[in-house]
PDB file of C-alpha atoms in Angstrom:
ATOM      1  CA  MET U  51     -10.864  11.788  -7.513  1.00 84.00           C
ATOM      2  CA  LYS U  52      -9.115  12.569  -4.247  1.00 93.00           C
ATOM      3  CA  LEU U  53      -7.880  15.674  -2.454  1.00 96.00           C
ATOM      4  CA  GLU U  54      -4.685  15.753  -0.427  1.00 96.00           C
ATOM      5  CA  THR U  55      -3.453  18.079   2.256  1.00 96.00           C
ATOM      6  CA  GLU U  56      -0.290  17.852   4.308  1.00 94.00           C
ATOM      7  CA  ARG U  57      -1.780  15.308   6.739  1.00 96.00           C
ATOM      8  CA  LEU U  58      -4.967  14.092   5.077  1.00 97.00           C
ATOM      9  CA  GLU U  59      -6.502  12.330   2.105  1.00 96.00           C
ATOM     10  CA  ILE U  60     -10.055  13.428   1.386  1.00 97.00           C
ATOM     11  CA  ILE U  61     -11.991  10.937  -0.705  1.00 94.00           C
ATOM     12  CA  PRO U  62     -15.537  11.359  -2.053  1.00 94.00           C
ATOM     13  CA  CYS U  63     -17.917   8.638  -0.932  1.00 91.00           C
ATOM     14  CA  THR U  64     -18.605   5.922  -3.478  1.00 88.00           C
ATOM     15  CA  GLN U  65     -19.583   2.303  -2.906  1.00 86.00           C
ATOM     16  CA  GLU U  66     -15.872   1.425  -3.158  1.00 88.00           C
ATOM     17  CA  SER U  67     -14.489   4.133  -0.880  1.00 86.00           C
ATOM     18  CA  ALA U  68     -17.249   3.593   1.688  1.00 87.00           C
ATOM     19  CA  GLN U  69     -15.777   0.105   2.201  1.00 84.00           C
ATOM     20  CA  ILE U  70     -12.868   1.770   4.011  1.00 86.00           C
ATOM     21  CA  ALA U  71     -15.312   3.132   6.579  1.00 85.00           C
ATOM     22  CA  VAL U  72     -17.076  -0.225   6.880  1.00 84.00           C
ATOM     23  CA  GLU U  73     -13.792  -2.123   7.335  1.00 86.00           C
ATOM     24  CA  GLN U  74     -12.743   0.299  10.082  1.00 87.00           C
ATOM     25  CA  SER U  75     -16.177   0.248  11.774  1.00 86.00           C
ATOM     26  CA  TYR U  76     -16.346   4.023  11.260  1.00 83.00           C
ATOM     27  CA  ASP U  77     -19.807   5.319  12.085  1.00 79.00           C
ATOM     28  CA  ASN U  78     -20.301   9.011  12.662  1.00 70.00           C
ATOM     29  CA  GLY U  79     -23.918   9.368  11.555  1.00 72.00           C
ATOM     30  CA  PRO U  80     -26.078   8.716   8.489  1.00 78.00           C
ATOM     31  CA  GLN U  81     -24.193  10.957   6.048  1.00 82.00           C
ATOM     32  CA  ILE U  82     -22.343   8.171   4.230  1.00 83.00           C
ATOM     33  CA  SER U  83     -25.442   6.103   3.477  1.00 82.00           C
ATOM     34  CA  MET U  84     -27.381   9.231   2.469  1.00 85.00           C
ATOM     35  CA  SER U  85     -24.577  10.239   0.122  1.00 87.00           C
ATOM     36  CA  LEU U  86     -24.452   6.772  -1.452  1.00 86.00           C
ATOM     37  CA  GLU U  87     -28.211   6.922  -2.084  1.00 87.00           C
ATOM     38  CA  MET U  88     -27.835  10.358  -3.677  1.00 86.00           C
ATOM     39  CA  LEU U  89     -25.021   9.039  -5.898  1.00 85.00           C
ATOM     40  CA  LYS U  90     -27.076   5.993  -6.884  1.00 89.00           C
ATOM     41  CA  ALA U  91     -29.937   8.274  -7.984  1.00 90.00           C
ATOM     42  CA  ASP U  92     -27.645  10.744  -9.795  1.00 90.00           C
ATOM     43  CA  ALA U  93     -24.090   9.805 -10.777  1.00 86.00           C
ATOM     44  CA  THR U  94     -23.293  13.477 -11.454  1.00 88.00           C
ATOM     45  CA  SER U  95     -23.614  14.182  -7.727  1.00 88.00           C
ATOM     46  CA  LEU U  96     -20.120  12.752  -7.119  1.00 90.00           C
ATOM     47  CA  GLY U  97     -18.283  15.260  -4.938  1.00 91.00           C
ATOM     48  CA  TRP U  98     -21.464  17.041  -3.834  1.00 94.00           C
ATOM     49  CA  GLY U  99     -22.143  14.631  -0.983  1.00 91.00           C
ATOM     50  CA  THR U 100     -19.974  13.129   1.743  1.00 91.00           C
ATOM     51  CA  TRP U 101     -16.191  12.821   1.620  1.00 94.00           C
ATOM     52  CA  LEU U 102     -14.161  10.598   3.942  1.00 94.00           C
ATOM     53  CA  VAL U 103     -11.264  12.196   5.796  1.00 96.00           C
ATOM     54  CA  VAL U 104      -8.370   9.756   6.136  1.00 96.00           C
ATOM     55  CA  GLU U 105      -5.236  10.385   8.141  1.00 96.00           C
ATOM     56  CA  LYS U 106      -2.280   9.768   5.785  1.00 96.00           C
ATOM     57  CA  ARG U 107       0.106   8.446   8.427  1.00 94.00           C
ATOM     58  CA  ASN U 108      -2.072   5.460   9.356  1.00 95.00           C
ATOM     59  CA  GLY U 109      -4.927   5.189   6.832  1.00 93.00           C
ATOM     60  CA  LYS U 110      -7.591   5.700   9.505  1.00 94.00           C
ATOM     61  CA  VAL U 111     -10.892   7.426   8.746  1.00 94.00           C
ATOM     62  CA  ILE U 112     -11.095  10.242  11.300  1.00 95.00           C
ATOM     63  CA  GLY U 113     -14.118  12.145  10.039  1.00 93.00           C
ATOM     64  CA  ASP U 114     -16.448  12.932   7.207  1.00 93.00           C
ATOM     65  CA  ILE U 115     -17.162  16.223   5.519  1.00 95.00           C
ATOM     66  CA  GLY U 116     -19.104  17.311   2.510  1.00 94.00           C
ATOM     67  CA  PHE U 117     -21.920  19.163   0.899  1.00 94.00           C
ATOM     68  CA  LYS U 118     -25.659  18.753   1.196  1.00 91.00           C
ATOM     69  CA  GLY U 119     -26.179  18.311  -2.530  1.00 91.00           C
ATOM     70  CA  LYS U 120     -25.231  20.009  -5.773  1.00 93.00           C
ATOM     71  CA  PRO U 121     -25.056  23.789  -6.111  1.00 96.00           C
ATOM     72  CA  ASP U 122     -28.487  25.404  -6.316  1.00 95.00           C
ATOM     73  CA  ALA U 123     -29.727  27.923  -8.911  1.00 95.00           C
ATOM     74  CA  ASP U 124     -27.819  30.671  -7.064  1.00 95.00           C
ATOM     75  CA  ASN U 125     -24.568  28.664  -7.248  1.00 97.00           C
ATOM     76  CA  GLN U 126     -24.736  28.069  -3.487  1.00 97.00           C
ATOM     77  CA  ILE U 127     -23.925  24.953  -1.490  1.00 97.00           C
ATOM     78  CA  GLU U 128     -23.975  24.047   2.189  1.00 96.00           C
ATOM     79  CA  VAL U 129     -20.948  22.455   3.818  1.00 97.00           C
ATOM     80  CA  GLY U 130     -21.025  20.192   6.864  1.00 93.00           C
ATOM     81  CA  TYR U 131     -18.501  18.138   8.788  1.00 94.00           C
ATOM     82  CA  GLY U 132     -18.025  15.814  11.720  1.00 91.00           C
ATOM     83  CA  PHE U 133     -14.938  14.253  13.236  1.00 92.00           C
ATOM     84  CA  LEU U 134     -14.471  11.532  15.811  1.00 91.00           C
ATOM     85  CA  LYS U 135     -14.010  13.174  19.199  1.00 91.00           C
ATOM     86  CA  GLU U 136     -10.470  11.920  19.683  1.00 92.00           C
ATOM     87  CA  HIS U 137      -9.479  13.972  16.616  1.00 92.00           C
ATOM     88  CA  TRP U 138     -10.974  17.298  17.730  1.00 90.00           C
ATOM     89  CA  ASN U 139      -8.735  20.327  18.354  1.00 91.00           C
ATOM     90  CA  LYS U 140      -5.952  19.128  16.066  1.00 94.00           C
ATOM     91  CA  GLY U 141      -6.711  21.326  13.052  1.00 94.00           C
ATOM     92  CA  TYR U 142      -8.054  18.456  10.943  1.00 96.00           C
ATOM     93  CA  ALA U 143     -11.470  20.047  10.364  1.00 95.00           C
ATOM     94  CA  THR U 144      -9.976  23.328   9.203  1.00 96.00           C
ATOM     95  CA  GLU U 145      -7.535  21.509   6.919  1.00 96.00           C
ATOM     96  CA  ALA U 146     -10.145  19.194   5.377  1.00 96.00           C
ATOM     97  CA  VAL U 147     -13.050  21.628   5.061  1.00 96.00           C
ATOM     98  CA  GLY U 148     -10.722  24.234   3.585  1.00 96.00           C
ATOM     99  CA  ALA U 149      -9.631  21.723   0.929  1.00 97.00           C
ATOM    100  CA  ILE U 150     -13.147  20.804  -0.203  1.00 96.00           C
ATOM    101  CA  MET U 151     -14.214  24.458  -0.187  1.00 97.00           C
ATOM    102  CA  GLN U 152     -11.285  25.235  -2.515  1.00 96.00           C
ATOM    103  CA  TRP U 153     -12.302  22.287  -4.696  1.00 97.00           C
ATOM    104  CA  ALA U 154     -15.917  23.523  -4.861  1.00 97.00           C
ATOM    105  CA  PHE U 155     -14.919  27.052  -5.869  1.00 97.00           C
ATOM    106  CA  ALA U 156     -12.466  25.649  -8.441  1.00 96.00           C
ATOM    107  CA  THR U 157     -15.280  23.752 -10.219  1.00 95.00           C
ATOM    108  CA  GLY U 158     -16.681  27.095 -11.377  1.00 95.00           C
ATOM    109  CA  LEU U 159     -20.134  25.948 -10.246  1.00 96.00           C
ATOM    110  CA  VAL U 160     -20.031  27.545  -6.782  1.00 97.00           C
ATOM    111  CA  GLU U 161     -20.132  31.215  -5.832  1.00 97.00           C
ATOM    112  CA  VAL U 162     -21.377  30.928  -2.230  1.00 97.00           C
ATOM    113  CA  ILE U 163     -20.773  28.389   0.542  1.00 98.00           C
ATOM    114  CA  ILE U 164     -23.011  28.399   3.607  1.00 97.00           C
ATOM    115  CA  ALA U 165     -22.886  26.498   6.888  1.00 97.00           C
ATOM    116  CA  GLU U 166     -24.626  26.364  10.232  1.00 95.00           C
ATOM    117  CA  THR U 167     -23.426  25.558  13.726  1.00 95.00           C
ATOM    118  CA  LEU U 168     -25.163  25.081  17.037  1.00 94.00           C
ATOM    119  CA  LEU U 169     -24.976  28.188  19.222  1.00 92.00           C
ATOM    120  CA  ASP U 170     -22.687  26.445  21.704  1.00 92.00           C
ATOM    121  CA  ASN U 171     -20.439  24.607  19.230  1.00 92.00           C
ATOM    122  CA  TYR U 172     -17.448  26.901  19.651  1.00 92.00           C
ATOM    123  CA  GLY U 173     -15.031  24.465  18.000  1.00 91.00           C
ATOM    124  CA  SER U 174     -17.024  24.425  14.767  1.00 93.00           C
ATOM    125  CA  MET U 175     -17.427  28.182  14.902  1.00 94.00           C
ATOM    126  CA  ARG U 176     -13.663  28.563  15.159  1.00 94.00           C
ATOM    127  CA  VAL U 177     -13.175  26.280  12.131  1.00 94.00           C
ATOM    128  CA  LEU U 178     -15.494  28.445  10.027  1.00 96.00           C
ATOM    129  CA  GLU U 179     -13.880  31.665  11.259  1.00 96.00           C
ATOM    130  CA  LYS U 180     -10.435  30.334  10.283  1.00 95.00           C
ATOM    131  CA  LEU U 181     -11.832  29.618   6.803  1.00 96.00           C
ATOM    132  CA  ASP U 182     -12.990  33.256   6.495  1.00 96.00           C
ATOM    133  CA  MET U 183     -16.691  32.454   6.736  1.00 97.00           C
ATOM    134  CA  LYS U 184     -18.786  35.269   8.206  1.00 97.00           C
ATOM    135  CA  LYS U 185     -21.703  35.051  10.617  1.00 96.00           C
ATOM    136  CA  VAL U 186     -24.824  36.136   8.777  1.00 96.00           C
ATOM    137  CA  GLY U 187     -27.568  35.343  11.276  1.00 94.00           C
ATOM    138  CA  THR U 188     -28.721  33.387  14.291  1.00 93.00           C
ATOM    139  CA  SER U 189     -31.822  31.585  15.412  1.00 92.00           C
ATOM    140  CA  GLU U 190     -32.742  30.108  18.784  1.00 90.00           C
ATOM    141  CA  GLU U 191     -30.391  27.168  18.199  1.00 92.00           C
ATOM    142  CA  MET U 192     -28.144  27.916  15.227  1.00 94.00           C
ATOM    143  CA  VAL U 193     -25.589  30.360  13.865  1.00 96.00           C
ATOM    144  CA  ASN U 194     -25.597  30.793  10.074  1.00 96.00           C
ATOM    145  CA  TRP U 195     -22.394  31.343   8.111  1.00 97.00           C
ATOM    146  CA  LYS U 196     -21.513  32.407   4.573  1.00 97.00           C
ATOM    147  CA  LEU U 197     -18.484  32.715   2.328  1.00 96.00           C
ATOM    148  CA  VAL U 198     -18.725  34.409  -1.064  1.00 96.00           C
ATOM    149  CA  LYS U 199     -16.085  33.604  -3.675  1.00 92.00           C
TER     150      LYS U 199
END
């Protein structure tokens, strides 16, 4: 399973695909190892964890995106993403997150996608706005977002 956009390949994390990240010394947080543990415990969680974002032109992992588990009883999932700083402000996040959101809705298992951003993370806010997510609340540190199918 793999998603493709104009500039990117988006590959769900498995033991095999995670080797790409290891070989490139890609480390952008604990998401990959957490996703592999989730997959080990439940093989049906493939796609509902971390996905690697690979730039087509050079095969480099530039970020990771994904969901924080399978859809819940309300058919809702939470999306998250992180990109290496040198790849910010190039439209990659919007392109990649948009692709996995489309994939999630297409499964028929998802009706609602939520996300959260730090109050001062204007770049991430702009990504979610471009993907038609709506602000639905704030706390002292976070802005909450939602998109209904």
